[in-house]
PDB file of C-alpha atoms and ligand atoms in Angstrom:
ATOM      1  CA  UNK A 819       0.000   0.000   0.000  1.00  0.00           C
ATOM      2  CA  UNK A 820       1.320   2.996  -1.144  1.00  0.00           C
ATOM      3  CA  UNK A 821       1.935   5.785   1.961  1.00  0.00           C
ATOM      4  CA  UNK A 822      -1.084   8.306   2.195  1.00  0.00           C
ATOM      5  CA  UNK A 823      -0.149  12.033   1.594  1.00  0.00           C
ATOM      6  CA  UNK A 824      -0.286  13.875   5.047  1.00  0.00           C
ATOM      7  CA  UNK A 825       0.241  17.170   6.330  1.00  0.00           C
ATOM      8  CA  UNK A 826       3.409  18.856   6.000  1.00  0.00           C
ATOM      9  CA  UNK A 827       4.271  16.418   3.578  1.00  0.00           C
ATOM     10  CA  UNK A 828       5.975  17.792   0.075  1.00  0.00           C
ATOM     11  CA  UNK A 829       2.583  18.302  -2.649  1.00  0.00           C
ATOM     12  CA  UNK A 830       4.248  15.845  -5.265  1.00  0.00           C
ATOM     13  CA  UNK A 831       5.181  17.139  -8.634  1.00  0.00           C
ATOM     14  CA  UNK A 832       2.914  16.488 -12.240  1.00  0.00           C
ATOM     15  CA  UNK A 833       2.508  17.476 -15.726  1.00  0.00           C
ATOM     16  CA  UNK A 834      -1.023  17.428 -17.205  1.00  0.00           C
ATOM     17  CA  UNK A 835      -3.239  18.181 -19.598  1.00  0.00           C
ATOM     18  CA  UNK A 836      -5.836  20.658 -18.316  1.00  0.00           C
ATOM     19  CA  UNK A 837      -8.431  23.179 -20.129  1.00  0.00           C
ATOM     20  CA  UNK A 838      -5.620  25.832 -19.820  1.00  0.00           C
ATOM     21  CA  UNK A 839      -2.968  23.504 -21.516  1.00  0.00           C
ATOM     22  CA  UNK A 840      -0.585  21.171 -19.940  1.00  0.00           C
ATOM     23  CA  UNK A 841       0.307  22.303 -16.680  1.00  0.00           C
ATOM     24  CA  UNK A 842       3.508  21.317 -14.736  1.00  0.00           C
ATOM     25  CA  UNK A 843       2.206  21.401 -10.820  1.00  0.00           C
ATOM     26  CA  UNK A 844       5.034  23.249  -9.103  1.00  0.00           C
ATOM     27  CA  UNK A 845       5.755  25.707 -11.669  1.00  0.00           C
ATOM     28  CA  UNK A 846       1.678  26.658 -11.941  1.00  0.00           C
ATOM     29  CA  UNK A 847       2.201  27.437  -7.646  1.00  0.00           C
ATOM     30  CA  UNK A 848       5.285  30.009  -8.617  1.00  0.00           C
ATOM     31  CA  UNK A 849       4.844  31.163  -4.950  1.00  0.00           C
ATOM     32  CA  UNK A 850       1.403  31.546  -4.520  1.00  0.00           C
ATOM     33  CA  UNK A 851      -1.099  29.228  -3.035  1.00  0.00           C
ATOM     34  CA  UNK A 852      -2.570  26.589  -4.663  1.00  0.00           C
ATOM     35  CA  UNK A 853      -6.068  24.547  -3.996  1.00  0.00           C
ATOM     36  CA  UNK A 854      -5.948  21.503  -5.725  1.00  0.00           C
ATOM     37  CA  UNK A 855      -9.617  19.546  -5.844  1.00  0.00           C
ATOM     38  CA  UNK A 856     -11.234  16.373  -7.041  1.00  0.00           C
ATOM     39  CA  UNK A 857     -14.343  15.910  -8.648  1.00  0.00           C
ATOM     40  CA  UNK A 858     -15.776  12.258  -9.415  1.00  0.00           C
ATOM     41  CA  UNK A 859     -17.057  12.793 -13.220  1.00  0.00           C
ATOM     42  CA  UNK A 860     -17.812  15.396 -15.383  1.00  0.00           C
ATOM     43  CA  UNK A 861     -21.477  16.141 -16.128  1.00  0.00           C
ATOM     44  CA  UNK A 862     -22.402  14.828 -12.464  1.00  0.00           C
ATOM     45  CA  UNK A 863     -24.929  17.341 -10.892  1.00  0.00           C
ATOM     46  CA  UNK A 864     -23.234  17.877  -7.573  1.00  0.00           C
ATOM     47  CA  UNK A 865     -19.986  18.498  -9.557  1.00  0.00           C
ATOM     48  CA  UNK A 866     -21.193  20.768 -11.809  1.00  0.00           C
ATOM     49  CA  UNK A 867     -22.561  23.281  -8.526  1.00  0.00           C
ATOM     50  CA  UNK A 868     -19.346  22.639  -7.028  1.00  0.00           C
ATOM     51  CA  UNK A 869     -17.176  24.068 -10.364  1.00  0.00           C
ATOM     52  CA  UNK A 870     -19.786  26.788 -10.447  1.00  0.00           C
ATOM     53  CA  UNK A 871     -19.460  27.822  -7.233  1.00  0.00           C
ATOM     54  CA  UNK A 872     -15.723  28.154  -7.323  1.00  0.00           C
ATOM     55  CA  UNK A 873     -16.042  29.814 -10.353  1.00  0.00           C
ATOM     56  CA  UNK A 874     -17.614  32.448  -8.644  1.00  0.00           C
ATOM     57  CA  UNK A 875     -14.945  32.828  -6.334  1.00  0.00           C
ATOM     58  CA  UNK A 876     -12.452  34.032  -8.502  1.00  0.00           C
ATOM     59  CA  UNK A 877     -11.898  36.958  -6.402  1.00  0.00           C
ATOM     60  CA  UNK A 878     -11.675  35.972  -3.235  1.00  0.00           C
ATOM     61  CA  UNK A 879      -8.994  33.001  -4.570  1.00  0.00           C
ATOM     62  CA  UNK A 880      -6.969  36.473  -6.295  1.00  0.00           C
ATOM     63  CA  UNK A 881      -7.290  38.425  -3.331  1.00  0.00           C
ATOM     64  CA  UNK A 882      -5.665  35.696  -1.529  1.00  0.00           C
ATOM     65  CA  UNK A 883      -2.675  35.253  -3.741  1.00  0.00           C
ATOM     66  CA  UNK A 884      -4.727  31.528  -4.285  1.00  0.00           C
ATOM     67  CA  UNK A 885      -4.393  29.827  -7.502  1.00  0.00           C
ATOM     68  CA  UNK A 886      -7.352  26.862  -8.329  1.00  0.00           C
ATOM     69  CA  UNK A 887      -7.252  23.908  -9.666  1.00  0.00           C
ATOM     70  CA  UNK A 888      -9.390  20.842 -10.447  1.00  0.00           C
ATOM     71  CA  UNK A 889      -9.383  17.181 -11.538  1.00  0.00           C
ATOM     72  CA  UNK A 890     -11.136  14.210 -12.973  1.00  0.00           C
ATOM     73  CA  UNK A 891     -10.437  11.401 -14.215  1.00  0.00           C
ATOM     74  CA  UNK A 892     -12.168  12.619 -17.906  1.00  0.00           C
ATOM     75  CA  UNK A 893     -11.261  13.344 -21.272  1.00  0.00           C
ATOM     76  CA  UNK A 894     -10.186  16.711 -22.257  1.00  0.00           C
ATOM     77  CA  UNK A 895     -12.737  17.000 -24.563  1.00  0.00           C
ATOM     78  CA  UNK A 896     -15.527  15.979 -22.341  1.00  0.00           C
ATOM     79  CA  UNK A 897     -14.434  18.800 -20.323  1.00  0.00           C
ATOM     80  CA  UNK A 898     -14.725  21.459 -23.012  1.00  0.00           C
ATOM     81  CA  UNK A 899     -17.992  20.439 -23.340  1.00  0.00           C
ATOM     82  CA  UNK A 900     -18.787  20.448 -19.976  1.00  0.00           C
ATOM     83  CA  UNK A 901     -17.589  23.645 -19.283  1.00  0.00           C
ATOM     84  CA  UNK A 902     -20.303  24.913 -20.962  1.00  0.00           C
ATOM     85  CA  UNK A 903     -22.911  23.779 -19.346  1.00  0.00           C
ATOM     86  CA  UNK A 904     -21.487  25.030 -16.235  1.00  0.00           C
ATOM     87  CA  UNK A 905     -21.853  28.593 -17.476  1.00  0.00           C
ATOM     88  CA  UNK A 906     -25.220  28.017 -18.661  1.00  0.00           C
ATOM     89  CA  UNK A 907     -26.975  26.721 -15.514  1.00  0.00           C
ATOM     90  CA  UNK A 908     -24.567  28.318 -12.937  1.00  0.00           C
ATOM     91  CA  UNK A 909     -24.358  31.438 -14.069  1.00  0.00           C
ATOM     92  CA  UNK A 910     -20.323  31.474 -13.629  1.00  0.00           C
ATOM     93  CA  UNK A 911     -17.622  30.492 -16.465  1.00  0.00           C
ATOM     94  CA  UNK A 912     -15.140  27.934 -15.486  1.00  0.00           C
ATOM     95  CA  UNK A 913     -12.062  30.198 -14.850  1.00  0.00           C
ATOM     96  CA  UNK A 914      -9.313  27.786 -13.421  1.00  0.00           C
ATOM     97  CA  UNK A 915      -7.812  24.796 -15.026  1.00  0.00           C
ATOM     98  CA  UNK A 916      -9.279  21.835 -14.639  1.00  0.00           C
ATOM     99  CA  UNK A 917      -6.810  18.907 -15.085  1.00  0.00           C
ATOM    100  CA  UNK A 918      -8.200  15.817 -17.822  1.00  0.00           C
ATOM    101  CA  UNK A 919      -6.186  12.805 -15.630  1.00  0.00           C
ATOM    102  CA  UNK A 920      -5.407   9.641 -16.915  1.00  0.00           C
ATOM    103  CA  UNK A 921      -5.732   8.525 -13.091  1.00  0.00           C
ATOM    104  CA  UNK A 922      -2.054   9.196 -12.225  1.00  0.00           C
ATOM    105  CA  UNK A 923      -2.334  12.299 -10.594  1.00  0.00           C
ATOM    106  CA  UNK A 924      -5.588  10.797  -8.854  1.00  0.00           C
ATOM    107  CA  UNK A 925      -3.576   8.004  -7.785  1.00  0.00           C
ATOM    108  CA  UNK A 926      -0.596  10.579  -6.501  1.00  0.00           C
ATOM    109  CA  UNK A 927      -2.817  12.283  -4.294  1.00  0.00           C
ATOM    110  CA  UNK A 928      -4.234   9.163  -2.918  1.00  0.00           C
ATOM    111  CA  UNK A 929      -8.045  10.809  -4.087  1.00  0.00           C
ATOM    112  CA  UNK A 930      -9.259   6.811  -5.506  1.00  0.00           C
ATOM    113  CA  UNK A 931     -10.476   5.156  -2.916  1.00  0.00           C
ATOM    114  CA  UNK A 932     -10.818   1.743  -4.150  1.00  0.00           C
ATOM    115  CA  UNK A 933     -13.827   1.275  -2.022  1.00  0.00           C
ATOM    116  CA  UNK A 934     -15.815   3.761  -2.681  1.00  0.00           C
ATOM    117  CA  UNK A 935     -14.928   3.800  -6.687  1.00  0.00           C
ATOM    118  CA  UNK A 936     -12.156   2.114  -8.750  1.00  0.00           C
ATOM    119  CA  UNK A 937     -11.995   4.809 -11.035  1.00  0.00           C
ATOM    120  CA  UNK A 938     -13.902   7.734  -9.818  1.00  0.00           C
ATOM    121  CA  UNK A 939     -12.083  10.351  -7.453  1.00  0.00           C
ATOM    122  CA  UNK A 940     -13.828  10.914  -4.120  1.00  0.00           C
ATOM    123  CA  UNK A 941     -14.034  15.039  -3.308  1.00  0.00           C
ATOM    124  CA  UNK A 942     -10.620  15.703  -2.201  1.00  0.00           C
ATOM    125  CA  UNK A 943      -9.198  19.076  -1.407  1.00  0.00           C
ATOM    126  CA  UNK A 944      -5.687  20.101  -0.814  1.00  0.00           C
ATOM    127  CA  UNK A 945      -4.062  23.305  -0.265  1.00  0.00           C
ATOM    128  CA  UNK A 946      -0.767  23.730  -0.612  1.00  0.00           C
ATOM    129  CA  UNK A 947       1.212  26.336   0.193  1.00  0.00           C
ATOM    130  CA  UNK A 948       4.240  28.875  -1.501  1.00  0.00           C
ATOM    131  CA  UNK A 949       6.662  26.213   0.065  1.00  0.00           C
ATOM    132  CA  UNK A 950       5.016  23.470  -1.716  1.00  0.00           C
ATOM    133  CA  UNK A 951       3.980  21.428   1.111  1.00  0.00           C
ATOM    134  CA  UNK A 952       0.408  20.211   1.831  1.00  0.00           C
ATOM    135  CA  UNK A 953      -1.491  22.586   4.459  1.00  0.00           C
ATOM    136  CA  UNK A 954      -4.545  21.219   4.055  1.00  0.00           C
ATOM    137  CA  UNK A 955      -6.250  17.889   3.067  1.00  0.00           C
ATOM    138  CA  UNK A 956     -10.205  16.992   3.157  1.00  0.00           C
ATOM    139  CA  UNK A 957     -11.996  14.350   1.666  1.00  0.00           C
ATOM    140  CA  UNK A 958     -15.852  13.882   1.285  1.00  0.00           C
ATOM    141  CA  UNK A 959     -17.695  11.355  -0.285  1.00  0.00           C
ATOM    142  CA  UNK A 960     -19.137  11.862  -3.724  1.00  0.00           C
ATOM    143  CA  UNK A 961     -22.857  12.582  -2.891  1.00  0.00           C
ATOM    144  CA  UNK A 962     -21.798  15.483  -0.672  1.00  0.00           C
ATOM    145  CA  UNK A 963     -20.414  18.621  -1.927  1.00  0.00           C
ATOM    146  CA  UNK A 964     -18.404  20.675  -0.286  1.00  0.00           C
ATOM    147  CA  UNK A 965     -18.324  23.861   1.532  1.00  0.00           C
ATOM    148  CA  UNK A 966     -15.771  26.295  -0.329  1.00  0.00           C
ATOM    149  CA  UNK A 967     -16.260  29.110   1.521  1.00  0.00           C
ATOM    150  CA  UNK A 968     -15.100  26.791   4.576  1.00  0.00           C
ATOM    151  CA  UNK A 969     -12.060  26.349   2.228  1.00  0.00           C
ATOM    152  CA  UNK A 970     -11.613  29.883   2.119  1.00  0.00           C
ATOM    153  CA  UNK A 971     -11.929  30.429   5.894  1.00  0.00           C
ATOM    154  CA  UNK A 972      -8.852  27.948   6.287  1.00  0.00           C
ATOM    155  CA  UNK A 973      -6.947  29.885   4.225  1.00  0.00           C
ATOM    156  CA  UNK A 974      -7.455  32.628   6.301  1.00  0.00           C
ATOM    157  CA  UNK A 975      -6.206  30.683   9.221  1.00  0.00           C
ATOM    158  CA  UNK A 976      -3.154  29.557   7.459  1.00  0.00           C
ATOM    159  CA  UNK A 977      -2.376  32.605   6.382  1.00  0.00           C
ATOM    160  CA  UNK A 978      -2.420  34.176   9.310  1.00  0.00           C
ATOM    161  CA  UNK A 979      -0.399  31.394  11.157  1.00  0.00           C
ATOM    162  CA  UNK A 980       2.347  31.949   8.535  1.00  0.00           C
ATOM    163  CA  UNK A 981       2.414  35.897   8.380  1.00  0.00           C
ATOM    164  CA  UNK A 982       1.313  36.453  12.553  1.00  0.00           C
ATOM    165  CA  UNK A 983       1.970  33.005  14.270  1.00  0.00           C
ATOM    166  CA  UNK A 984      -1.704  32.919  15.732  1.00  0.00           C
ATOM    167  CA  UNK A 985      -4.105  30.377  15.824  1.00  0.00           C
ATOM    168  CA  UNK A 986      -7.677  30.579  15.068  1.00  0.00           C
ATOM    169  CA  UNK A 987     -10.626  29.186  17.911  1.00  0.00           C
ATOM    170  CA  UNK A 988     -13.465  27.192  17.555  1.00  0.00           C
ATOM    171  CA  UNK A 989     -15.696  28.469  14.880  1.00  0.00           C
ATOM    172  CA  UNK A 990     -13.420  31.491  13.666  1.00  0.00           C
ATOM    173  CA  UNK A 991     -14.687  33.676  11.220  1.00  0.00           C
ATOM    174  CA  UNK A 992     -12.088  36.441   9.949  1.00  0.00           C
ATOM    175  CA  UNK A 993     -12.586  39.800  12.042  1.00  0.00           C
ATOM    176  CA  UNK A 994     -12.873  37.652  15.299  1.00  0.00           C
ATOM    177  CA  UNK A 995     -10.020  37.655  18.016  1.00  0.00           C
ATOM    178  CA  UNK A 996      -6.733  35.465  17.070  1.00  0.00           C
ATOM    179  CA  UNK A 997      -4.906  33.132  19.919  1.00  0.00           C
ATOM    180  CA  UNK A 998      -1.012  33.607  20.272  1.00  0.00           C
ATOM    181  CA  UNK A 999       0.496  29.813  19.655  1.00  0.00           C
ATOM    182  CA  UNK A1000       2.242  28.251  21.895  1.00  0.00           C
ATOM    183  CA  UNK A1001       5.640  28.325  19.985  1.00  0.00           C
ATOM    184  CA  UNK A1002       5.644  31.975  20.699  1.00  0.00           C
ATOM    185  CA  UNK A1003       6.782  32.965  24.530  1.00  0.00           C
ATOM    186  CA  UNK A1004       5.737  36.498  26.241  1.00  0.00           C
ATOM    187  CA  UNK A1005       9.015  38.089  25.431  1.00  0.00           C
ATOM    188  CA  UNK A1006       8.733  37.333  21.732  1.00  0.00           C
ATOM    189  CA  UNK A1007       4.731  38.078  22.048  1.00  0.00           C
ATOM    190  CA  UNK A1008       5.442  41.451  23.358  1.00  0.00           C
ATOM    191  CA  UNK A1009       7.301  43.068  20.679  1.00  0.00           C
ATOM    192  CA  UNK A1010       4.808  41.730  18.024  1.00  0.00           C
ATOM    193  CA  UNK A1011       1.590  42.883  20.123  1.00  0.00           C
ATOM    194  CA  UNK A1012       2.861  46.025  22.122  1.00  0.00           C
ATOM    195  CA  UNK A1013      -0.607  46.485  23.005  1.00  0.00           C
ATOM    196  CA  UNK A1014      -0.593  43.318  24.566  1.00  0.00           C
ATOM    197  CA  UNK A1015      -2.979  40.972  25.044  1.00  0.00           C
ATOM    198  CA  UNK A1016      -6.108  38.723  27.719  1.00  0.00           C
ATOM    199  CA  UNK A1017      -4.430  36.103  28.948  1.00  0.00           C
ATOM    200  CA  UNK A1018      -7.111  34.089  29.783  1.00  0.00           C
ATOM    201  CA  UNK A1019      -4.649  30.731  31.234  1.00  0.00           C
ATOM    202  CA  UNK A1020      -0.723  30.777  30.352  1.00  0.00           C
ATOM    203  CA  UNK A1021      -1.241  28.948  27.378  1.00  0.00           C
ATOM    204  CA  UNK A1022      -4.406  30.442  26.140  1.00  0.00           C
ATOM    205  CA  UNK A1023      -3.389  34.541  25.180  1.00  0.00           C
ATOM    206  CA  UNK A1024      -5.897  36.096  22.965  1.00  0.00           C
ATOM    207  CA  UNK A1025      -5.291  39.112  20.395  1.00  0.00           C
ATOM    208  CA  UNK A1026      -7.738  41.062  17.899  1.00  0.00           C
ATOM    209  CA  UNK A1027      -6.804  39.547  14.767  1.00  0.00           C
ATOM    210  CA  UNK A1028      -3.890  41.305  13.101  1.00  0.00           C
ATOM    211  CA  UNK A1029      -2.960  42.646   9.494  1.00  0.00           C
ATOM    212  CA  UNK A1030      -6.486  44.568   9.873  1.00  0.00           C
TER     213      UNK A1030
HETATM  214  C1  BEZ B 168     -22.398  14.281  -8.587  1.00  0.00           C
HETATM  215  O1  BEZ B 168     -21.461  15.009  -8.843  1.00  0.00           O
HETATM  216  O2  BEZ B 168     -23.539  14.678  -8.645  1.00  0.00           O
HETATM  217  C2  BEZ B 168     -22.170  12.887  -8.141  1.00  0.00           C
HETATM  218  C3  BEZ B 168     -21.075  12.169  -8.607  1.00  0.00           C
HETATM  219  C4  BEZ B 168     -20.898  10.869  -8.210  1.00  0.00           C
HETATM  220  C5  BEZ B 168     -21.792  10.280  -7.334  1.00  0.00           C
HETATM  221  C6  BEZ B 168     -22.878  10.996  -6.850  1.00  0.00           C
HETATM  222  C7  BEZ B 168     -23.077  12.313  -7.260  1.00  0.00           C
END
């Protein structure tokens, strides 16, 4: 059995073909942030609200410094197609690449699970950051899709653990208070919040959110 792909691990390197032409993994990254995601099939109803929804997202992805990208294991030209009927029932264009895989990248990732499919991908999502490690993995089964504006509210947290070192609590949302992690002692804490901040216990020291 083949080792899964974990946090922290390196995001492994691929060419492929995509919509956008063939794409080689790290180089697409070039120091930004990447989501890579899984869909199971191409004209699949849940799918197609899914690649939709994302679409409409474009922004928030750009004002992130977050570059998109799907897969399935499809055809290139079953993906033209079904682009457009993404833009005609979801009222978005497909604007990212979305990879046509021959099931190698699928099988890279670790998103067949033999179980659930042989050859479909379940709905995997991994973000990966400038460094080209994995930040982020999910999984959900095929019948459910996902939540992308949870996506987006991860990459909030990770980008404030990079840039700040803080943490986010239970049920963040951005604007709410930040906690100081532990890596980080008083003396260090001090000169990066001068204003200080409620320690509610030694290990639990709670800041407005920074960068604001
Ligand atoms: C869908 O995208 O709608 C879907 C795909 C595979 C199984 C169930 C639903």
């Amino acid at each position: 059995m083949t080792k899964a792909l974990l946090i922290g691990d390196d995001a492994p390197n691929f060419t492929a073909t995509t919509t956008e032409g063939e794409i080689d993994f790290h180089s697409f990254i070039d120091g930004h942030w990447a989501v890579l995601f899984s869909h199971p099939k191409n004209y699949t109803p849940v799918c197609t609200t899914e690649l939709g929804y994302t679409s409409k997202l474009k922004g928030e992805f750009e004002k992130r410094g977050v570059k998109v990208i799907g897969l399935s294991v499809d055809k290139i030209e079953d993906h033209d197609g079904w682009a457009k009927d993404i833009e005609d029932t979801q009222g978005a264009a497909l604007n990212f690449p979305l990879i046509a895989d021959d099931g190698s990248v699928a099988k890279l990732y670790g998103m067949i699970h033999p179980n659930a499919s042989d050859t479909m991908t379940v709905r995997s999502v991994f973000v990966v950051g400038p460094d080209k490690k994995v930040k982020l993995k999910v999984e959900y089964p095929a019948s459910t899709g996902r939540n992308f504006d949870e996506i987006l509210r991860v990459i909030d947290s990770l980008q404030l653990t990079a840039n700040h070192k803080v943490a986010t609590p239970v049920n963040w949302k951005d604007g709410e208070d930040v906690i100081i992690v532990p890596a980080v002692s008083n003396e260090e804490a001090a000169k990066q919040f001068p204003d200080g901040w409620n320690e509610v216990r030694p290990y639990l020291r709670i800041v407005p959110q920074p960068g604001r």
